[in-house]
Coordinates of C-alpha atoms and ligand atoms in Angstrom, one line a residue:
X248 CA 14.2 3.3 1.1
X249 CA 15.5 0.7 -1.4
X250 CA 14.6 -2.9 -1.6
X251 CA 17.3 -4.5 0.5
X252 CA 20.2 -4.2 -1.9
X253 CA 22.6 -4.4 1.1
X254 CA 21.1 -7.6 2.3
X255 CA 21.3 -9.0 -1.1
X256 CA 25.0 -8.2 -1.4
X257 CA 25.7 -9.8 2.0
X258 CA 24.0 -12.9 0.7
X259 CA 25.7 -12.8 -2.7
X260 CA 22.4 -12.1 -4.3
X261 CA 20.7 -15.1 -2.9
X262 CA 19.1 -15.0 0.6
X263 CA 18.7 -18.2 2.5
X264 CA 15.0 -17.7 2.9
X265 CA 14.5 -14.6 0.7
X266 CA 11.0 -13.2 1.2
X267 CA 11.8 -9.7 -0.1
X268 CA 9.9 -10.4 -3.3
X269 CA 8.8 -13.0 -5.7
X270 CA 11.2 -11.5 -8.2
X271 CA 14.0 -13.4 -6.5
X272 CA 12.8 -16.7 -7.9
X273 CA 15.3 -18.8 -10.0
X274 CA 14.1 -20.5 -13.2
X275 CA 12.9 -24.1 -12.8
X276 CA 15.0 -27.0 -14.3
X277 CA 12.4 -27.3 -17.1
X278 CA 12.9 -23.6 -17.9
X279 CA 16.7 -24.0 -18.0
X280 CA 16.3 -27.0 -20.3
X281 CA 13.9 -25.2 -22.6
X282 CA 16.2 -22.2 -22.7
X283 CA 19.2 -24.3 -23.7
X284 CA 17.4 -25.8 -26.7
X285 CA 15.2 -22.9 -27.8
X286 CA 14.8 -22.2 -31.5
X287 CA 15.7 -18.6 -32.1
X288 CA 15.7 -15.9 -34.8
X289 CA 16.1 -12.1 -34.9
X290 CA 13.1 -10.8 -33.0
X291 CA 13.4 -7.3 -34.3
X292 CA 12.6 -8.8 -37.7
X293 CA 9.8 -10.7 -35.9
X294 CA 11.3 -14.0 -36.9
X295 CA 12.2 -15.6 -33.5
X296 CA 9.7 -18.5 -33.5
X297 CA 9.9 -18.9 -29.7
X298 CA 9.1 -15.3 -29.1
X299 CA 6.2 -15.4 -31.6
X300 CA 4.9 -18.5 -29.8
X301 CA 5.1 -16.9 -26.4
X302 CA 3.3 -13.7 -27.7
X303 CA 0.5 -15.8 -29.3
X304 CA 0.2 -18.0 -26.2
X305 CA -0.1 -14.9 -23.9
X306 CA -2.6 -13.2 -26.2
X307 CA -4.7 -16.4 -26.4
X308 CA -4.7 -16.9 -22.6
X309 CA -5.8 -13.3 -22.1
X310 CA -8.3 -13.2 -24.9
X311 CA -6.6 -10.5 -26.9
X312 CA -5.5 -10.2 -30.5
X313 CA -1.8 -9.9 -30.1
X314 CA 1.1 -9.9 -27.6
X315 CA 4.5 -8.2 -27.2
X316 CA 7.4 -9.6 -25.2
X317 CA 9.2 -6.9 -23.2
X318 CA 12.2 -7.2 -20.8
X319 CA 10.3 -5.9 -17.7
X320 CA 7.0 -5.0 -16.2
X321 CA 8.1 -1.4 -16.1
X322 CA 8.7 -1.4 -19.8
X323 CA 5.4 -3.2 -20.3
X324 CA 3.6 -0.4 -18.5
X325 CA 5.7 2.3 -20.3
X326 CA 5.1 1.1 -23.8
X327 CA 1.4 0.8 -23.0
X328 CA 1.2 4.4 -21.7
X329 CA 3.2 5.5 -24.8
X330 CA 0.7 3.7 -27.1
X331 CA -2.4 5.0 -25.3
X332 CA -1.5 8.5 -24.2
X333 CA -0.6 11.6 -26.2
X334 CA 1.9 14.1 -24.8
X335 CA 0.1 16.2 -22.2
X336 CA -2.6 13.6 -21.6
X337 CA -3.6 12.6 -18.1
X338 CA -3.5 9.1 -16.6
X339 CA -5.8 8.1 -13.7
X340 CA -4.0 5.6 -11.5
X341 CA -4.3 4.2 -8.0
X342 CA -2.4 6.4 -5.6
X343 CA -0.3 3.6 -4.1
X344 CA 0.2 2.0 -7.5
X345 CA 3.5 1.0 -9.1
X346 CA 3.2 3.4 -12.0
X347 CA 3.0 6.6 -9.9
X348 CA 5.5 5.5 -7.3
X349 CA 8.0 2.9 -8.6
X350 CA 8.8 3.6 -12.2
X351 CA 11.1 6.6 -11.8
X352 CA 8.4 9.0 -13.2
X353 CA 8.7 7.5 -16.6
X354 CA 5.1 8.7 -17.4
X355 CA 6.4 12.2 -17.1
X356 CA 9.9 11.9 -18.5
X357 CA 9.2 9.7 -21.4
X358 CA 5.5 9.9 -22.1
X359 CA 5.0 13.5 -21.2
X360 CA 1.8 12.5 -19.3
X361 CA 0.3 13.9 -16.1
X362 CA -1.0 11.6 -13.4
X363 CA -4.3 11.9 -11.5
X364 CA -3.8 9.5 -8.5
X365 CA -6.9 8.3 -6.8
X366 CA -6.9 6.9 -3.3
X367 CA -7.8 3.2 -3.4
X368 CA -10.0 1.2 -1.0
X369 CA -8.4 -1.6 1.1
X370 CA -9.4 -3.9 -1.8
X371 CA -7.1 -2.0 -4.1
X372 CA -10.0 -0.5 -6.1
X373 CA -10.3 3.2 -7.1
X374 CA -14.0 4.2 -6.2
X375 CA -15.9 4.5 -9.5
X376 CA -17.4 7.8 -8.4
X377 CA -14.0 9.3 -7.7
X378 CA -12.8 8.1 -11.1
X379 CA -15.8 9.7 -12.8
X380 CA -15.3 12.9 -11.0
X381 CA -11.6 13.0 -12.0
X382 CA -12.3 12.7 -15.7
X383 CA -11.5 15.8 -17.7
X384 CA -12.4 16.2 -21.4
X385 CA -11.0 18.8 -23.8
X386 CA -13.7 21.4 -23.1
X387 CA -11.7 23.4 -20.6
X388 CA -8.4 24.8 -21.9
X389 CA -7.0 24.7 -18.3
X390 CA -7.2 20.9 -18.0
X391 CA -5.2 18.0 -19.2
X392 CA -7.4 15.5 -21.1
X393 CA -8.0 12.2 -19.4
X394 CA -6.4 9.6 -21.7
X395 CA -6.2 6.3 -19.7
X396 CA -7.3 4.6 -16.6
X397 CA -4.9 2.1 -15.0
X398 CA -5.9 -0.7 -12.7
X399 CA -3.3 -2.7 -10.8
X400 CA -4.2 -6.4 -10.5
X401 CA -3.1 -7.7 -8.0
X402 CA -2.9 -4.4 -6.2
X403 CA 0.5 -4.7 -4.4
X404 CA 0.0 -2.3 -1.6
X405 CA -3.3 -3.7 -0.4
X406 CA -1.8 -7.2 0.5
X407 CA -1.6 -7.8 -3.3
X408 CA -5.4 -8.3 -3.4
X409 CA -7.0 -9.4 -6.6
X410 CA -9.4 -7.1 -8.4
X411 CA -12.5 -8.8 -9.6
X412 CA -14.1 -9.1 -13.0
X413 CA -17.2 -7.4 -11.6
X414 CA -15.2 -4.3 -10.7
X415 CA -13.6 -4.2 -14.2
X416 CA -17.0 -4.5 -15.8
X417 CA -18.4 -1.7 -13.7
X418 CA -15.4 0.5 -14.5
X419 CA -15.8 -0.2 -18.3
X420 CA -19.5 0.7 -17.9
X421 CA -18.5 4.1 -16.5
X422 CA -15.9 4.8 -19.1
X423 CA -17.5 3.4 -22.3
X424 CA -19.4 6.6 -23.3
X425 CA -16.3 8.7 -22.8
X426 CA -14.1 6.3 -24.8
X427 CA -11.3 6.2 -22.3
X428 CA -9.2 3.1 -22.5
X429 CA -8.2 0.9 -19.6
X430 CA -4.8 -0.6 -19.0
X431 CA -4.2 -3.4 -16.4
X432 CA -0.9 -3.4 -14.8
X433 CA -1.1 -7.2 -14.2
X434 CA 2.4 -7.8 -12.9
X435 CA 0.8 -10.5 -10.8
X436 CA -2.3 -11.1 -12.9
X437 CA -2.1 -14.9 -12.6
X438 CA -2.0 -14.7 -8.8
X439 CA -5.3 -12.8 -9.1
X440 CA -6.7 -15.5 -11.4
X441 CA -5.7 -18.3 -9.1
X442 CA -7.0 -16.5 -6.0
X443 CA -10.4 -15.7 -7.5
X444 CA -10.6 -19.1 -9.3
X445 CA -11.3 -17.5 -12.7
X446 CA -9.5 -17.7 -16.0
X447 CA -7.0 -14.8 -16.4
X448 CA -8.9 -13.6 -19.5
X449 CA -11.9 -12.7 -17.3
X450 CA -9.8 -10.2 -15.5
X451 CA -8.9 -8.2 -18.6
X452 CA -12.0 -8.7 -20.8
X453 CA -13.0 -5.2 -20.0
X454 CA -9.6 -3.7 -20.5
X455 CA -8.0 -2.5 -23.7
X456 CA -4.5 -3.6 -22.8
X457 CA -2.7 -5.5 -20.0
X458 CA 0.8 -6.5 -19.1
X459 CA 1.8 -9.3 -16.9
X460 CA 5.2 -10.4 -15.5
X461 CA 6.8 -13.8 -16.2
X462 CA 9.6 -13.0 -13.8
X463 CA 7.7 -12.9 -10.5
X464 CA 5.7 -15.8 -9.1
X465 CA 5.8 -17.5 -12.4
X466 CA 9.6 -18.0 -11.8
X467 CA 10.9 -17.1 -15.3
X468 CA 14.2 -15.3 -15.2
X469 CA 13.1 -12.2 -17.1
X470 CA 10.3 -10.7 -19.1
X471 CA 6.7 -9.5 -19.3
X472 CA 4.1 -9.7 -22.0
X473 CA 1.8 -6.9 -23.1
X474 CA -1.4 -7.8 -24.8
X475 CA -4.1 -5.9 -26.7
X476 CA -5.5 -5.3 -30.1
X477 CA -3.2 -5.8 -33.2
X478 CA -3.2 -2.0 -33.7
X479 CA -2.3 -1.3 -30.1
X480 CA 0.5 -3.9 -30.1
X481 CA 2.0 -2.4 -33.3
X482 CA 2.2 1.0 -31.6
X483 CA 3.6 -0.6 -28.4
X484 CA 6.2 -2.4 -30.6
X485 CA 7.4 0.9 -32.0
X486 CA 7.5 2.3 -28.5
X487 CA 9.6 -0.7 -27.4
X488 CA 12.0 0.0 -30.2
X489 CA 12.3 3.7 -29.3
X490 CA 13.2 2.6 -25.7
X491 CA 15.9 0.3 -27.0
X492 CA 13.9 -2.8 -26.0
X493 CA 14.0 -4.5 -29.4
X494 CA 16.0 -7.7 -28.7
X495 CA 17.5 -10.2 -31.1
X496 CA 17.8 -14.0 -30.3
X497 CA 15.6 -13.5 -27.3
X498 CA 13.7 -16.8 -27.8
X499 CA 16.3 -18.0 -25.3
X500 CA 14.4 -16.0 -22.7
X501 CA 10.9 -16.4 -24.1
X502 CA 11.4 -20.2 -23.9
X503 CA 11.3 -19.9 -20.1
X504 CA 8.1 -17.9 -20.3
X505 CA 6.5 -20.6 -22.5
X506 CA 7.3 -23.2 -19.8
X507 CA 5.7 -20.9 -17.2
X508 CA 2.5 -20.6 -19.2
X509 CA 2.3 -24.3 -20.1
X510 CA -0.8 -26.3 -19.2
X511 CA 1.5 -29.3 -18.4
X512 CA 3.0 -30.2 -15.0
X513 CA 6.0 -28.0 -15.8
X514 CA 3.8 -24.9 -15.9
X515 CA 4.1 -22.5 -13.0
X516 CA 0.6 -20.9 -13.0
X517 CA -1.2 -23.5 -10.9
X518 CA 1.5 -23.7 -8.3
X519 CA 0.8 -20.0 -7.3
X520 CA -1.9 -21.5 -5.1
X521 CA 0.9 -23.0 -2.9
X522 CA 2.4 -19.5 -2.4
X523 CA -1.0 -18.2 -1.3
X524 CA -1.5 -21.0 1.2
X525 CA 2.1 -20.4 2.5
X526 CA 1.5 -16.7 2.9
X527 CA -1.7 -17.2 4.8
X528 CA -0.1 -19.7 7.1
X529 CA 2.8 -17.2 7.8
X530 CA 0.2 -14.4 8.6
X531 CA -1.8 -16.7 10.8
X532 CA 1.3 -17.5 12.9
X533 CA 2.5 -13.9 13.0
X534 CA -0.8 -12.5 14.2
X535 CA -0.3 -14.4 17.5
X536 CA 3.2 -12.9 18.0
X537 CA 3.6 -10.1 20.5
X538 CA 5.0 -7.0 18.7
X539 CA 3.4 -7.7 15.3
X540 CA 0.8 -5.1 14.3
X541 CA -1.6 -4.7 11.4
X542 CA -0.1 -2.6 8.5
X543 CA -2.3 0.3 9.7
X544 CA -2.4 1.7 6.2
X545 CA -4.5 0.9 3.2
X546 CA -3.6 -2.8 3.3
X547 CA -5.4 -3.1 6.6
X548 CA -6.3 0.3 8.0
X549 CA -8.5 -1.0 10.7
X550 CA -7.5 -3.1 13.8
X551 CA -4.4 -3.4 15.8
X552 CA -3.7 -7.0 15.0
X553 CA -2.6 -8.4 11.6
X554 CA -5.7 -10.0 10.1
X555 CA -4.6 -13.1 8.2
X556 CA -7.9 -13.1 6.2
X557 CA -6.6 -10.1 4.4
X558 CA -4.0 -12.4 2.8
X559 CA -5.6 -13.4 -0.5
X560 CA -2.4 -14.1 -2.6
X561 CA 1.3 -14.2 -1.7
X562 CA 2.0 -10.9 0.2
X563 CA 2.1 -10.5 4.0
X564 CA 2.3 -6.9 5.0
X565 CA 2.6 -5.9 8.7
X566 CA 4.2 -3.5 11.1
X567 CA 6.2 -4.0 14.3
X568 CA 5.5 -2.2 17.5
X569 CA 8.1 0.5 18.1
X570 CA 8.2 2.3 14.7
X571 CA 10.9 2.4 12.1
X572 CA 13.8 2.1 14.5
X573 CA 12.5 -1.2 15.8
X574 CA 11.7 -2.2 12.2
X575 CA 15.4 -1.8 11.2
X576 CA 16.5 -3.8 14.3
X577 CA 13.9 -6.5 13.6
X578 CA 14.9 -6.9 9.9
X579 CA 18.6 -7.1 11.0
X580 CA 17.8 -9.8 13.6
X581 CA 15.8 -11.6 11.1
X582 CA 18.6 -11.5 8.5
X583 CA 21.0 -12.9 11.2
X584 CA 18.7 -15.9 11.3
X585 CA 18.8 -16.3 7.6
X586 CA 15.5 -14.8 6.6
X587 CA 15.1 -11.7 4.5
X588 CA 12.0 -9.5 4.5
X589 CA 11.8 -5.9 3.2
X590 CA 11.0 -2.5 4.5
X591 CA 7.9 -1.2 2.7
X592 CA 6.5 2.3 2.5
X593 CA 4.6 3.9 5.5
X594 CA 6.6 2.0 8.1
X595 CA 5.4 -1.4 6.9
X596 CA 7.3 -4.6 6.3
X597 CA 6.6 -7.0 3.4
X598 CA 7.1 -10.8 3.1
X599 CA 6.4 -12.5 -0.2
X600 CA 6.1 -16.2 -0.8
X601 CA 7.2 -17.8 -4.1
X602 CA 8.6 -20.7 -5.9
X603 CA 11.4 -22.2 -3.7
X604 CA 9.6 -21.4 -0.5
X605 CA 7.9 -24.5 0.8
X606 CA 6.3 -25.5 4.1
X607 CA 9.6 -26.0 5.8
X608 CA 10.8 -22.6 4.9
X609 CA 7.6 -21.2 6.3
X610 CA 8.2 -23.1 9.6
X611 CA 11.8 -21.7 9.7
X612 CA 10.5 -18.2 9.0
X613 CA 7.9 -18.4 11.8
X614 CA 10.6 -19.5 14.2
X615 CA 13.1 -16.8 13.1
X616 CA 10.4 -14.1 13.2
X617 CA 9.5 -15.0 16.8
X618 CA 13.1 -14.8 17.8
X619 CA 13.9 -11.6 15.9
X620 CA 10.9 -9.9 17.6
X621 CA 12.3 -10.9 21.0
X622 CA 15.9 -9.8 20.1
X623 CA 14.7 -6.4 18.7
X624 CA 12.3 -5.5 21.5
Ligands
PLP161 C1 2.4 -4.0 -9.7 C2 3.7 -3.9 -10.4 N1 3.8 -3.5 -11.6 C3 4.9 -3.4 -12.3 C4 6.1 -3.9 -11.8 C5 7.4 -3.7 -12.6 O1 8.0 -4.9 -12.9 P1 9.6 -5.0 -13.2 O2 10.3 -5.0 -11.9 O3 9.8 -6.2 -14.0 O4 9.9 -3.8 -14.0 C6 6.1 -4.4 -10.5 C7 7.4 -4.9 -9.9 O5 7.5 -5.3 -8.8 C8 4.9 -4.4 -9.8 O6 4.9 -4.9 -8.5

C-alpha cells in the first residue's frame, strides 16, 4: 500500500498541509541551532558527550539505568528483540502492532524469532487472559518458548490510544512468576504521557525495556532512544553494532533530541497537547460531514459515525463511504487542495497532527476535506 511516496514526490517531499504522519515534522529553530554548535566525539568509543547526555537524560526521564541512541524506532525495537530473545524464541505482540506488520519481518530475518500475535481491544490492549493462554514454556518439545511480550504505547492502529500504567502493572503481575520480560514500543510514548497526564516513567515502570522516537511528534530530525538496565543496554549496544548502527560524531543529531526533551520552553514534549486538541477538533468537524464513516475496524469497530471521543492523541482514523475506490479519489481530491492524508490498512484513512500544524491548518483541512468529499462522491 505504501505511505504516499508518490504524493511526497509531487510535493518535493514537503506537503502543504501534510497529515500523513508526525514523522514529516522539520526540526525547530532551537534544534537547528543546537545541532550546529553540538560538542561531538566518536560515539562508538562512547565519547560523544552530547550522545551520552541524551542517553542519560532519556534513562532518567523513564526511570531506567541506561539509554542507547539509535537511528530509528525500527532499530530500537530490533536491538531490543535481539537483546531479549534467543533464536527460536517467541514474541507475543499486538496483532495490529508495528513489529509484526511494519518492520519487514526483521524479528524473523535477523532475530530468528517467531511471533504470537494477539488481537487487541479497541483500547490497544492485548487481553491479559489471552496473553496468559498464549505463553509456552520449554516443557513441550513442539513449542517455541515465549521470550518477550511487546506492548505498543501509544497503540497506533487504535487511534494511537495510550496504554495506562494500570494495564502495565496488571500485565507485569501476570508475567512475574514466569520471568517473561516486557518491551514497550513507545514510538509515541510521550503522546501517551501527555494524554494521560502522567510522567512518562509511569508508563514503563513495569517494563524491562522501552524505546521511544525523537523523530515523530517531538520533531527531531532523526533518532530513537532505547532504555533499560545497564546489562540490557550493553547487549543492545552490541546488537546495534552488529546491525551497522554504531555511529560516530552523532552528537550533531543527539543535540536535537536533547532540545526535544528539555524542560525549558524549547522542549517539544508539552506541545504535544496542542496536537491532541487539533486532532480532536478535526475529528469533531469530520463526523458531521456526509460520506465520513467510522474506521469500522479495531480503532472504532462499533457505530457508523466517526466518534471524536476516540481521539485521545494525534491520530484521526476514518473511512469514506464507497470503499477503496472512493478512498483513492478522495485522497486525490484532497491533495489537489493541498492536504495530504494517507491510506491506512483495512480500507481506512489516517490524518496525523504534529508540529507545524496549527489551528489555521486545521481550518484549511476541514474546508478541503468537505470539498474533497463532494468532488469524490
Ligand atoms: C508504533 C511504532 N513503532 C515503531 C515505529 C518505527 O519508527 P521508525 O520509522 O523511526 O523506524 C513506528 C513508526 O511509525 C511506529 O509507529
